[in-house]
Structure formats: structure tokens, C-alpha cells
């Protein structure tokens, strides 16, 4: 069975995307799932535009992860067993395509994912990225325990998806300049994807689970070959450990007014810890992703480095250790960002003194 997965932040974009993709693939079944405030999941199955199945399933815990695990994934497996040739799966708003496909991976020999599609309204994209509320607080999901912001969801889906369909909301006046700016931002954030207007002719991208997972892994950095002005992406690097206090003070300036900050850090107070950094709109967070390959005594020729980044960035002196940051925003200054990062590097005297006396403001040394 061929599976096309469509995710979105809101039900209207998802609906239009499902209808458009279905129109381009006659005979495909369309399955829509929606999570309601009382924890009930509504499932609707359409064949050739006609409703053929409608079912409500109450969940003990009304969250998206339960909806996916207990309702969406079993539905896909059932449709595989029933012999459907092509299913277009419309996920509940706020549900991540990767979560569904991770649960399905390796369990269904008759299933092949042809495309992962994210539908969005470009006129709202920048505001949604800068929304500091949770998905629940902003009304995108009834799951009150979901702490993700709209921007976190959007960046995650833009990274994972191979296709982005740009939707214009119906019955709502749209500022052409704002919408055009949103289209450019989508192209800057997802240079790997097929990006198309839903009103025109389009071709779906091709899903590659390995590539999607690599793009989405914490600490991974991929940048567009050419930027979509007024937006741009700059890449800055350092091969020296960062002084934790100086970096803590520089971080707000690095992230200020930028849509998306991502990469990995080598911090002197936790030198063996590979720290990923992610910043979307107003929120920035750090997390440990384990030890550097060099601290596991691996060489660039090893088959177990764990990521392409480690192999590509290998240095004879420090291995894969180092800081790599990519910053995307409106008119990001590469020279200013590079100067800020350089000011965080340990000096030669600090490196000779060692890291034992350094304060650990991020508490990274406890992450391993």
C-alpha cells in the first residue's frame, strides 16, 4: 500500500491539502483523524469523495501521542490488511508525521510511504513561529499537556516533510505582501522540500526516511544553497571549547529576532558532552545528545560515528568536537554572529588552566 501523510497546524489547511492531493490521485482513500476536547478521536474514511466510514473512539488520555498510537497507527495497519492501494492520511492538527512513521517502521512489509506533506498558510507562518504560547493555549490542539509552541511544531514538520503545500484560507482577507514574505520564509526554512501553491499544479516530493531523520536529528545542521531575501541563513563555527558564562551572556544576542537557531555546542564546563541547541522564535533550549565520537575513541574511518556531521567535520586535532551554529532570520549579520561566537571561545591561558574551576550555568556536566 502507498501512504501519503499530511500534517498541518490547523484543520482547514489539512482539509484543503487532503482534497487537492486526493484529486490528483483518483481511487485513493482519504482518512482523517481529529482529536476532540473530551479526548474522543473522530475517524472519517472517504472513498472517491464519499464518506464510507465514521467512527468515534474515546481515549483514557486525550493526548496526540495516544491518538496516534491507539487509533491512527492501527487504522493504517488495518487498511494495509484490507488491500488498499493508496491511502492519504490526514493527521490531527499538531500531530507530527515522524511520530506516526516511527511507529509503523518495520512492522508492515506491504506499506510504502511515498510522501510526507506539510500544509500551511504562508501569511500566518512568521507569526506562528513567533507565538510564545503552547499549541493548547493558542487553540491548535485540545491536548492541554502539549507544551510545544506552534513554531516548534512547524519547524519540525518543515524539516521532516518532503513537500510543503501553501494554502490560502477561505473567506479571509489576505495581505499579499505578508503572504509573499511567508512564502519566502518557507523556502528558506525548507530548501530540501518541494514547495508549491495548492491552487496550481504540483508534484509531491519523495519521502526518504533516512534523509528526513538525519535532517531532524538534534544538532544536525543543513543550510540552503541560496537564501530567499529578505531572509538569510548564516553558518558559524568554532574549534575551541566555549566559556559557559560568556556563551550564556551571548546567547540572547545570537537568538535575538531570528526565526530559527540550531546546531551543536562544545562547552568547556562539559567538554565530553555533545550539546544540541535549538531555538524557534522566542524559545531556545539545549539538550545533551551523548558524548562526542572522539571521546568514544572512534576514528573518521569508523562505521559507528553516529552521524554524517561527525565524519564531515572531523578534525585531526579535536575530532568531531566543536561548535556549529546556523541562524536563520531577516537580515542576519554573519560578521556580528561570528564575532559573538569568537568572544565565547576559551583563551589560550584558559585552556591551559583547564575546565575544572568553570561554573556550569546550563548544568550540562550532569547530562552524561
mmCIF file of N, CA and C in Angstrom, residues 9 124-135 137-140 148-152 154 280-283:
data_model
loop_
_atom_site.group_PDB
_atom_site.id
_atom_site.type_symbol
_atom_site.label_atom_id
_atom_site.label_comp_id
_atom_site.label_asym_id
_atom_site.label_seq_id
_atom_site.Cartn_x
_atom_site.Cartn_y
_atom_site.Cartn_z
ATOM 1 N N UNK A 9 -0.893 22.534 11.031
ATOM 2 C CA UNK A 9 -1.168 23.157 12.320
ATOM 3 C C UNK A 9 -2.661 23.374 12.528
ATOM 4 N N UNK A 124 0.425 33.353 7.672
ATOM 5 C CA UNK A 124 0.453 33.238 9.131
ATOM 6 C C UNK A 124 1.759 32.633 9.643
ATOM 7 N N UNK A 125 2.622 32.160 8.754
ATOM 8 C CA UNK A 125 3.786 31.368 9.144
ATOM 9 C C UNK A 125 4.711 32.108 10.107
ATOM 10 N N UNK A 126 5.065 33.343 9.794
ATOM 11 C CA UNK A 126 6.023 34.063 10.636
ATOM 12 C C UNK A 126 5.434 34.351 12.017
ATOM 13 N N UNK A 127 4.175 34.750 12.072
ATOM 14 C CA UNK A 127 3.529 34.996 13.366
ATOM 15 C C UNK A 127 3.441 33.710 14.190
ATOM 16 N N UNK A 128 3.172 32.596 13.528
ATOM 17 C CA UNK A 128 3.076 31.328 14.246
ATOM 18 C C UNK A 128 4.426 30.906 14.807
ATOM 19 N N UNK A 129 5.490 31.168 14.075
ATOM 20 C CA UNK A 129 6.821 30.839 14.565
ATOM 21 C C UNK A 129 7.162 31.657 15.810
ATOM 22 N N UNK A 130 6.674 32.900 15.858
ATOM 23 C CA UNK A 130 6.982 33.768 16.989
ATOM 24 C C UNK A 130 5.950 33.682 18.104
ATOM 25 N N UNK A 131 4.977 32.822 17.979
ATOM 26 C CA UNK A 131 3.957 32.647 19.016
ATOM 27 C C UNK A 131 4.594 31.960 20.230
ATOM 28 N N UNK A 132 4.580 32.644 21.368
ATOM 29 C CA UNK A 132 5.194 32.091 22.566
ATOM 30 C C UNK A 132 4.290 31.210 23.387
ATOM 31 N N UNK A 133 3.035 31.040 22.977
ATOM 32 C CA UNK A 133 2.098 30.191 23.700
ATOM 33 C C UNK A 133 2.258 28.730 23.270
ATOM 34 N N UNK A 134 1.662 27.834 24.035
ATOM 35 C CA UNK A 134 1.676 26.429 23.652
ATOM 36 C C UNK A 134 0.614 26.175 22.585
ATOM 37 N N UNK A 135 0.685 25.008 21.973
ATOM 38 C CA UNK A 135 -0.329 24.641 20.984
ATOM 39 C C UNK A 135 -1.727 24.672 21.591
ATOM 40 N N UNK A 137 -2.696 26.511 24.288
ATOM 41 C CA UNK A 137 -3.054 27.892 24.617
ATOM 42 C C UNK A 137 -3.458 28.693 23.390
ATOM 43 N N UNK A 138 -2.887 28.368 22.253
ATOM 44 C CA UNK A 138 -3.223 29.078 21.016
ATOM 45 C C UNK A 138 -4.387 28.434 20.271
ATOM 46 N N UNK A 139 -4.942 27.358 20.828
ATOM 47 C CA UNK A 139 -6.147 26.770 20.261
ATOM 48 C C UNK A 139 -5.938 25.802 19.120
ATOM 49 N N UNK A 140 -4.704 25.308 18.943
ATOM 50 C CA UNK A 140 -4.447 24.391 17.838
ATOM 51 C C UNK A 140 -4.724 22.939 18.210
ATOM 52 N N UNK A 148 4.551 22.084 23.446
ATOM 53 C CA UNK A 148 5.195 22.630 22.254
ATOM 54 C C UNK A 148 4.542 23.949 21.843
ATOM 55 N N UNK A 149 5.347 24.822 21.264
ATOM 56 C CA UNK A 149 4.805 26.042 20.687
ATOM 57 C C UNK A 149 4.444 25.771 19.224
ATOM 58 N N UNK A 150 3.614 26.616 18.613
ATOM 59 C CA UNK A 150 3.334 26.447 17.185
ATOM 60 C C UNK A 150 4.600 26.440 16.341
ATOM 61 N N UNK A 151 5.567 27.286 16.699
ATOM 62 C CA UNK A 151 6.806 27.337 15.933
ATOM 63 C C UNK A 151 7.596 26.047 15.997
ATOM 64 N N UNK A 152 7.640 25.424 17.178
ATOM 65 C CA UNK A 152 8.348 24.157 17.316
ATOM 66 C C UNK A 152 7.737 23.094 16.414
ATOM 67 N N UNK A 154 5.949 23.613 13.658
ATOM 68 C CA UNK A 154 6.147 23.971 12.246
ATOM 69 C C UNK A 154 7.565 23.670 11.782
ATOM 70 N N UNK A 280 13.528 28.369 18.349
ATOM 71 C CA UNK A 280 12.460 28.668 17.399
ATOM 72 C C UNK A 280 11.701 29.871 17.938
ATOM 73 N N UNK A 281 11.731 30.972 17.209
ATOM 74 C CA UNK A 281 11.049 32.160 17.676
ATOM 75 C C UNK A 281 11.556 32.558 19.047
ATOM 76 N N UNK A 282 10.664 32.692 20.049
ATOM 77 C CA UNK A 282 11.079 33.183 21.367
ATOM 78 C C UNK A 282 11.668 32.133 22.291
ATOM 79 N N UNK A 283 11.692 30.869 21.880
ATOM 80 C CA UNK A 283 12.119 29.792 22.787
ATOM 81 C C UNK A 283 13.429 29.181 22.311
#
